[in-house]
């Protein structure tokens, strides 16, 4: 294990973890853009499946695709990286992931920048939202409050991030001393911009990823390898 990375974690009072799909890859949840495995966006068109335009054009197709993702996540279990992160109640977890694996691992302070797949909301944003059973995902249905469609409470391409989550993430990032970046290509903004925000606020950046990413040049320490192997070792000292 890299001693510099350990020292950074040990000496930091306030730590933020910033995670992406690579955190859940070892749990069997596909990533989006993975040079090794290809990722979902190699086989599926995000503009058709993860955008308001795609939903307007074919709401059944989008609903079926999310039903498949929900069942995949229901069958998945948190891996050792989720468990190690969740065990650190002193870390604020900012995630791009819409799966519930960090929460299922017991994590308390989780900021979901891109929403959650475990909930549906009214597409017209009338305010209605409801939890869904990931193992038995619902088909397309109408909002009981206003009659528009219900859709997954996730952020689609071209949509803005939930303001409350974004502001909480910014607050955590400008006041932390270390950011542990886990399993992200850092290719999607505004989320990826939080890494540079932390850096400019003086925090040390540790990256754990199987491949160099678009944030590699911001890293004080870059650990290339699997999150499930590296993160537990990195975080094991202090509870
Ligand atoms: N351990 C660590 N890193 C891994 C692992 C692993 N086991 N497996 C894959 N990775 C790395 C890949 O090399 C890749 O760099 O994780 C990264 C995953 O990148 P993406 O698939 O682009 O996922 P992410 O960065 O979360 O995507 C950002 O894009 O599609 C949208 O809204 C979606 O939140 C998502 C956003």
mmCIF file of C-alpha atoms and ligand atoms in Angstrom:
data_model
loop_
_atom_site.group_PDB
_atom_site.id
_atom_site.type_symbol
_atom_site.label_atom_id
_atom_site.label_comp_id
_atom_site.label_asym_id
_atom_site.label_seq_id
_atom_site.Cartn_x
_atom_site.Cartn_y
_atom_site.Cartn_z
ATOM 1 C CA UNK A 1 0.000 0.000 0.000
ATOM 2 C CA UNK A 2 1.207 3.509 -0.824
ATOM 3 C CA UNK A 3 2.450 5.182 2.387
ATOM 4 C CA UNK A 4 1.876 8.687 1.056
ATOM 5 C CA UNK A 5 -1.791 7.891 0.464
ATOM 6 C CA UNK A 6 -2.117 6.382 3.919
ATOM 7 C CA UNK A 7 -0.480 9.391 5.535
ATOM 8 C CA UNK A 8 -2.839 11.749 3.706
ATOM 9 C CA UNK A 9 -5.865 9.773 4.941
ATOM 10 C CA UNK A 10 -4.504 9.462 8.477
ATOM 11 C CA UNK A 11 -3.693 13.161 8.849
ATOM 12 C CA UNK A 12 -6.908 14.499 7.307
ATOM 13 C CA UNK A 13 -9.714 15.576 9.662
ATOM 14 C CA UNK A 14 -12.327 16.130 6.966
ATOM 15 C CA UNK A 15 -12.422 13.639 4.095
ATOM 16 C CA UNK A 16 -14.755 13.434 1.120
ATOM 17 C CA UNK A 17 -15.135 10.304 -0.971
ATOM 18 C CA UNK A 18 -16.157 10.959 -4.590
ATOM 19 C CA UNK A 19 -17.295 7.813 -6.372
ATOM 20 C CA UNK A 20 -18.452 6.594 -9.739
ATOM 21 C CA UNK A 21 -19.583 3.411 -11.443
ATOM 22 C CA UNK A 22 -16.210 1.723 -10.918
ATOM 23 C CA UNK A 23 -17.011 1.525 -7.186
ATOM 24 C CA UNK A 24 -19.877 -0.860 -7.947
ATOM 25 C CA UNK A 25 -18.225 -2.754 -10.823
ATOM 26 C CA UNK A 26 -17.038 -5.617 -8.584
ATOM 27 C CA UNK A 27 -20.643 -5.982 -7.360
ATOM 28 C CA UNK A 28 -21.672 -6.799 -10.936
ATOM 29 C CA UNK A 29 -23.193 -3.406 -11.765
ATOM 30 C CA UNK A 30 -22.009 -2.374 -15.264
ATOM 31 C CA UNK A 31 -19.997 0.830 -15.675
ATOM 32 C CA UNK A 32 -20.683 3.305 -18.506
ATOM 33 C CA UNK A 33 -17.337 3.974 -20.157
ATOM 34 C CA UNK A 34 -14.759 1.362 -19.328
ATOM 35 C CA UNK A 35 -11.812 0.893 -21.690
ATOM 36 C CA UNK A 36 -11.545 -2.717 -20.476
ATOM 37 C CA UNK A 37 -15.187 -3.846 -20.485
ATOM 38 C CA UNK A 38 -16.621 -1.251 -22.866
ATOM 39 C CA UNK A 39 -19.354 -0.104 -20.526
ATOM 40 C CA UNK A 40 -23.084 0.422 -21.081
ATOM 41 C CA UNK A 41 -22.728 3.348 -23.461
ATOM 42 C CA UNK A 42 -20.858 1.100 -25.935
ATOM 43 C CA UNK A 43 -24.017 -0.973 -26.443
ATOM 44 C CA UNK A 44 -26.776 1.442 -25.485
ATOM 45 C CA UNK A 45 -27.525 4.967 -26.734
ATOM 46 C CA UNK A 46 -27.634 7.326 -23.747
ATOM 47 C CA UNK A 47 -29.625 9.941 -25.703
ATOM 48 C CA UNK A 48 -32.396 7.345 -26.245
ATOM 49 C CA UNK A 49 -32.305 5.795 -22.752
ATOM 50 C CA UNK A 50 -31.088 8.465 -20.321
ATOM 51 C CA UNK A 51 -32.493 11.789 -21.562
ATOM 52 C CA UNK A 52 -35.854 13.592 -21.329
ATOM 53 C CA UNK A 53 -36.013 13.539 -25.146
ATOM 54 C CA UNK A 54 -35.532 9.758 -25.177
ATOM 55 C CA UNK A 55 -38.237 9.342 -22.544
ATOM 56 C CA UNK A 56 -40.649 11.565 -24.476
ATOM 57 C CA UNK A 57 -39.974 9.564 -27.649
ATOM 58 C CA UNK A 58 -40.359 6.107 -26.074
ATOM 59 C CA UNK A 59 -41.276 6.027 -22.356
ATOM 60 C CA UNK A 60 -41.858 2.253 -22.435
ATOM 61 C CA UNK A 61 -38.349 1.551 -23.747
ATOM 62 C CA UNK A 62 -36.743 3.782 -21.105
ATOM 63 C CA UNK A 63 -38.861 2.253 -18.335
ATOM 64 C CA UNK A 64 -37.924 -1.279 -19.450
ATOM 65 C CA UNK A 65 -34.231 -0.366 -19.522
ATOM 66 C CA UNK A 66 -34.353 0.997 -15.983
ATOM 67 C CA UNK A 67 -36.289 -2.091 -14.901
ATOM 68 C CA UNK A 68 -33.349 -4.180 -16.167
ATOM 69 C CA UNK A 69 -30.853 -1.949 -14.312
ATOM 70 C CA UNK A 70 -32.992 -2.121 -11.146
ATOM 71 C CA UNK A 71 -33.095 -5.918 -11.206
ATOM 72 C CA UNK A 72 -29.323 -5.995 -11.774
ATOM 73 C CA UNK A 73 -28.783 -3.747 -8.746
ATOM 74 C CA UNK A 74 -31.249 -5.759 -6.629
ATOM 75 C CA UNK A 75 -29.175 -8.901 -7.312
ATOM 76 C CA UNK A 76 -25.924 -7.086 -6.481
ATOM 77 C CA UNK A 77 -24.285 -6.932 -3.039
ATOM 78 C CA UNK A 78 -22.046 -4.206 -1.629
ATOM 79 C CA UNK A 79 -18.374 -5.103 -2.205
ATOM 80 C CA UNK A 80 -15.415 -4.563 0.190
ATOM 81 C CA UNK A 81 -14.909 -0.998 -1.120
ATOM 82 C CA UNK A 82 -18.502 -0.049 -0.248
ATOM 83 C CA UNK A 83 -18.113 -1.685 3.170
ATOM 84 C CA UNK A 84 -14.806 0.055 3.926
ATOM 85 C CA UNK A 85 -16.177 3.458 2.910
ATOM 86 C CA UNK A 86 -19.411 2.906 4.858
ATOM 87 C CA UNK A 87 -17.424 1.970 7.991
ATOM 88 C CA UNK A 88 -15.912 5.488 8.033
ATOM 89 C CA UNK A 89 -18.673 7.544 9.589
ATOM 90 C CA UNK A 90 -16.300 10.524 9.491
ATOM 91 C CA UNK A 91 -16.233 10.595 5.674
ATOM 92 C CA UNK A 92 -18.789 12.474 3.562
ATOM 93 C CA UNK A 93 -19.657 10.304 0.580
ATOM 94 C CA UNK A 94 -20.437 12.170 -2.637
ATOM 95 C CA UNK A 95 -21.508 9.737 -5.334
ATOM 96 C CA UNK A 96 -22.478 9.865 -8.984
ATOM 97 C CA UNK A 97 -23.951 6.376 -8.634
ATOM 98 C CA UNK A 98 -27.715 5.907 -8.600
ATOM 99 C CA UNK A 99 -27.447 2.419 -7.072
ATOM 100 C CA UNK A 100 -28.116 1.991 -3.337
ATOM 101 C CA UNK A 101 -25.038 -0.100 -2.559
ATOM 102 C CA UNK A 102 -23.238 2.463 -0.373
ATOM 103 C CA UNK A 103 -26.394 2.885 1.709
ATOM 104 C CA UNK A 104 -26.938 -0.868 1.816
ATOM 105 C CA UNK A 105 -23.359 -1.141 3.147
ATOM 106 C CA UNK A 106 -24.455 1.147 5.995
ATOM 107 C CA UNK A 107 -23.050 4.492 4.870
ATOM 108 C CA UNK A 108 -24.633 7.467 6.663
ATOM 109 C CA UNK A 109 -23.534 10.655 4.946
ATOM 110 C CA UNK A 110 -24.270 9.946 1.284
ATOM 111 C CA UNK A 111 -24.857 12.785 -1.186
ATOM 112 C CA UNK A 112 -26.433 11.388 -4.381
ATOM 113 C CA UNK A 113 -25.544 13.887 -7.105
ATOM 114 C CA UNK A 114 -27.362 11.996 -9.860
ATOM 115 C CA UNK A 115 -30.358 10.899 -7.809
ATOM 116 C CA UNK A 116 -31.327 7.329 -6.987
ATOM 117 C CA UNK A 117 -32.755 4.434 -8.998
ATOM 118 C CA UNK A 118 -34.572 3.254 -5.834
ATOM 119 C CA UNK A 119 -37.236 5.926 -6.261
ATOM 120 C CA UNK A 120 -39.613 7.149 -8.945
ATOM 121 C CA UNK A 121 -40.804 10.695 -9.299
ATOM 122 C CA UNK A 122 -43.341 12.553 -11.432
ATOM 123 C CA UNK A 123 -41.813 13.525 -14.788
ATOM 124 C CA UNK A 124 -43.673 16.834 -14.627
ATOM 125 C CA UNK A 125 -42.032 17.423 -11.229
ATOM 126 C CA UNK A 126 -45.399 17.953 -9.525
ATOM 127 C CA UNK A 127 -43.673 16.796 -6.341
ATOM 128 C CA UNK A 128 -44.971 13.232 -6.212
ATOM 129 C CA UNK A 129 -42.300 10.611 -5.593
ATOM 130 C CA UNK A 130 -42.382 7.014 -4.343
ATOM 131 C CA UNK A 131 -39.934 4.236 -3.455
ATOM 132 C CA UNK A 132 -39.734 1.297 -5.872
ATOM 133 C CA UNK A 133 -38.920 -2.379 -5.224
ATOM 134 C CA UNK A 134 -35.689 -2.899 -7.197
ATOM 135 C CA UNK A 135 -36.304 -6.651 -7.353
ATOM 136 C CA UNK A 136 -39.803 -6.143 -8.786
ATOM 137 C CA UNK A 137 -39.566 -2.872 -10.718
ATOM 138 C CA UNK A 138 -42.806 -1.246 -11.907
ATOM 139 C CA UNK A 139 -43.727 -0.743 -15.550
ATOM 140 C CA UNK A 140 -44.646 2.606 -17.038
ATOM 141 C CA UNK A 141 -47.477 4.216 -15.065
ATOM 142 C CA UNK A 142 -49.154 7.542 -14.438
ATOM 143 C CA UNK A 143 -48.446 9.913 -11.584
ATOM 144 C CA UNK A 144 -51.320 9.501 -9.097
ATOM 145 C CA UNK A 145 -51.154 13.241 -8.319
ATOM 146 C CA UNK A 146 -51.146 14.859 -11.791
ATOM 147 C CA UNK A 147 -51.434 12.072 -14.367
ATOM 148 C CA UNK A 148 -48.083 12.662 -16.089
ATOM 149 C CA UNK A 149 -45.640 9.730 -16.285
ATOM 150 C CA UNK A 150 -43.614 8.467 -13.334
ATOM 151 C CA UNK A 151 -39.909 7.983 -14.123
ATOM 152 C CA UNK A 152 -36.742 7.032 -12.197
ATOM 153 C CA UNK A 153 -35.591 9.816 -9.850
ATOM 154 C CA UNK A 154 -32.210 10.011 -11.571
ATOM 155 C CA UNK A 155 -30.536 12.884 -13.423
ATOM 156 C CA UNK A 156 -30.666 12.376 -17.178
ATOM 157 C CA UNK A 157 -28.332 13.975 -19.705
ATOM 158 C CA UNK A 158 -29.361 17.581 -20.220
ATOM 159 C CA UNK A 159 -31.036 17.796 -16.797
ATOM 160 C CA UNK A 160 -29.751 19.797 -13.847
ATOM 161 C CA UNK A 161 -28.480 18.155 -10.680
ATOM 162 C CA UNK A 162 -30.673 18.413 -7.556
ATOM 163 C CA UNK A 163 -29.742 21.792 -6.031
ATOM 164 C CA UNK A 164 -29.701 20.558 -2.422
ATOM 165 C CA UNK A 165 -27.319 17.691 -3.210
ATOM 166 C CA UNK A 166 -25.069 19.928 -5.315
ATOM 167 C CA UNK A 167 -24.812 22.618 -2.665
ATOM 168 C CA UNK A 168 -24.099 20.045 0.058
ATOM 169 C CA UNK A 169 -21.370 18.494 -2.117
ATOM 170 C CA UNK A 170 -19.782 21.878 -2.804
ATOM 171 C CA UNK A 171 -19.807 22.722 0.924
ATOM 172 C CA UNK A 172 -18.131 19.410 1.789
ATOM 173 C CA UNK A 173 -15.540 19.830 -0.978
ATOM 174 C CA UNK A 174 -14.429 23.379 -0.139
ATOM 175 C CA UNK A 175 -13.800 22.431 3.497
ATOM 176 C CA UNK A 176 -12.185 18.994 3.207
ATOM 177 C CA UNK A 177 -8.462 18.197 3.510
ATOM 178 C CA UNK A 178 -8.523 15.056 1.428
ATOM 179 C CA UNK A 179 -10.678 13.679 -1.380
ATOM 180 C CA UNK A 180 -10.670 9.967 -2.152
ATOM 181 C CA UNK A 181 -11.797 9.554 -5.764
ATOM 182 C CA UNK A 182 -12.986 6.006 -6.489
ATOM 183 C CA UNK A 183 -13.934 4.425 -9.824
ATOM 184 C CA UNK A 184 -14.835 7.344 -12.054
ATOM 185 C CA UNK A 185 -13.718 8.406 -15.545
ATOM 186 C CA UNK A 186 -14.264 11.985 -14.310
ATOM 187 C CA UNK A 187 -15.728 12.679 -17.750
ATOM 188 C CA UNK A 188 -19.154 14.004 -16.756
ATOM 189 C CA UNK A 189 -19.748 17.546 -15.547
ATOM 190 C CA UNK A 190 -20.644 19.312 -13.358
ATOM 191 C CA UNK A 191 -19.931 16.364 -10.998
ATOM 192 C CA UNK A 192 -16.326 15.834 -12.120
ATOM 193 C CA UNK A 193 -15.644 19.528 -11.437
ATOM 194 C CA UNK A 194 -15.788 18.793 -7.704
ATOM 195 C CA UNK A 195 -12.330 17.193 -7.889
ATOM 196 C CA UNK A 196 -10.733 20.450 -9.120
ATOM 197 C CA UNK A 197 -12.807 22.386 -6.577
ATOM 198 C CA UNK A 198 -11.330 20.284 -3.759
ATOM 199 C CA UNK A 199 -7.832 20.692 -5.175
ATOM 200 C CA UNK A 200 -8.184 24.471 -5.471
ATOM 201 C CA UNK A 201 -9.410 24.567 -1.861
ATOM 202 C CA UNK A 202 -6.109 22.927 -0.828
ATOM 203 C CA UNK A 203 -7.211 19.320 -0.380
ATOM 204 C CA UNK A 204 -5.012 16.353 -1.282
ATOM 205 C CA UNK A 205 -6.442 14.168 -4.039
ATOM 206 C CA UNK A 206 -6.100 10.372 -3.942
ATOM 207 C CA UNK A 207 -7.457 8.497 -6.973
ATOM 208 C CA UNK A 208 -8.275 4.775 -7.009
ATOM 209 C CA UNK A 209 -9.132 3.591 -10.544
ATOM 210 C CA UNK A 210 -8.356 0.671 -12.818
ATOM 211 C CA UNK A 211 -7.328 3.115 -15.551
ATOM 212 C CA UNK A 212 -5.904 6.629 -15.702
ATOM 213 C CA UNK A 213 -8.865 9.029 -15.904
ATOM 214 C CA UNK A 214 -9.556 12.604 -16.934
ATOM 215 C CA UNK A 215 -8.704 13.615 -13.344
ATOM 216 C CA UNK A 216 -5.293 11.905 -13.248
ATOM 217 C CA UNK A 217 -3.412 15.196 -13.533
ATOM 218 C CA UNK A 218 -5.123 16.453 -10.347
ATOM 219 C CA UNK A 219 -3.963 13.465 -8.282
ATOM 220 C CA UNK A 220 -1.426 13.761 -5.477
ATOM 221 C CA UNK A 221 -1.489 9.953 -5.432
ATOM 222 C CA UNK A 222 -3.021 7.741 -8.153
ATOM 223 C CA UNK A 223 -3.476 4.067 -7.231
ATOM 224 C CA UNK A 224 -4.244 2.007 -10.331
ATOM 225 C CA UNK A 225 -6.177 -1.109 -9.458
ATOM 226 C CA UNK A 226 -9.506 -2.426 -8.217
ATOM 227 C CA UNK A 227 -11.432 -0.426 -5.619
ATOM 228 C CA UNK A 228 -12.439 -3.617 -3.778
ATOM 229 C CA UNK A 229 -8.776 -4.440 -3.169
ATOM 230 C CA UNK A 230 -7.261 -0.984 -2.591
ATOM 231 C CA UNK A 231 -9.906 0.980 -0.659
ATOM 232 C CA UNK A 232 -10.207 -1.414 2.341
ATOM 233 C CA UNK A 233 -6.410 -1.407 2.785
ATOM 234 C CA UNK A 234 -6.251 2.372 2.483
ATOM 235 C CA UNK A 235 -8.991 2.986 5.059
ATOM 236 C CA UNK A 236 -8.368 0.197 7.525
ATOM 237 C CA UNK A 237 -6.378 2.114 10.157
ATOM 238 C CA UNK A 238 -8.692 4.620 11.685
ATOM 239 C CA UNK A 239 -12.371 3.921 12.649
HETATM 240 N N1 LIG B 1 -12.216 -0.412 -9.391
HETATM 241 C C1 LIG B 1 -11.842 0.877 -9.670
HETATM 242 N N2 LIG B 1 -12.139 1.511 -10.852
HETATM 243 C C2 LIG B 1 -12.826 0.811 -11.760
HETATM 244 C C3 LIG B 1 -13.230 -0.537 -11.553
HETATM 245 C C4 LIG B 1 -12.900 -1.139 -10.308
HETATM 246 N N3 LIG B 1 -13.232 -2.402 -10.017
HETATM 247 N N4 LIG B 1 -13.906 -0.972 -12.679
HETATM 248 C C5 LIG B 1 -13.917 0.082 -13.539
HETATM 249 N N5 LIG B 1 -13.261 1.143 -13.000
HETATM 250 C C6 LIG B 1 -13.066 2.474 -13.577
HETATM 251 C C7 LIG B 1 -13.036 2.515 -15.108
HETATM 252 O O1 LIG B 1 -11.716 2.369 -15.595
HETATM 253 C C8 LIG B 1 -13.569 3.913 -15.407
HETATM 254 O O2 LIG B 1 -12.509 4.868 -15.458
HETATM 255 O O3 LIG B 1 -14.202 3.234 -13.221
HETATM 256 C C9 LIG B 1 -14.454 4.244 -14.203
HETATM 257 C C10 LIG B 1 -15.947 4.248 -14.495
HETATM 258 O O4 LIG B 1 -16.190 5.331 -15.366
HETATM 259 P P1 LIG B 1 -17.631 5.522 -16.048
HETATM 260 O O5 LIG B 1 -18.104 4.232 -16.551
HETATM 261 O O6 LIG B 1 -17.496 6.680 -16.996
HETATM 262 O O7 LIG B 1 -18.576 5.910 -14.835
HETATM 263 P P2 LIG B 1 -18.739 7.319 -14.086
HETATM 264 O O8 LIG B 1 -17.450 8.063 -14.052
HETATM 265 O O9 LIG B 1 -19.422 7.052 -12.813
HETATM 266 O O10 LIG B 1 -19.765 8.079 -15.081
HETATM 267 C C11 LIG B 1 -20.214 9.357 -14.699
HETATM 268 O O11 LIG B 1 -21.851 9.325 -16.460
HETATM 269 O O12 LIG B 1 -23.208 7.972 -17.643
HETATM 270 C C12 LIG B 1 -23.197 8.962 -16.708
HETATM 271 O O13 LIG B 1 -24.735 9.518 -14.990
HETATM 272 C C13 LIG B 1 -23.802 8.535 -15.390
HETATM 273 O O14 LIG B 1 -23.004 8.901 -13.128
HETATM 274 C C14 LIG B 1 -22.614 8.528 -14.427
HETATM 275 C C15 LIG B 1 -21.676 9.520 -15.066
#
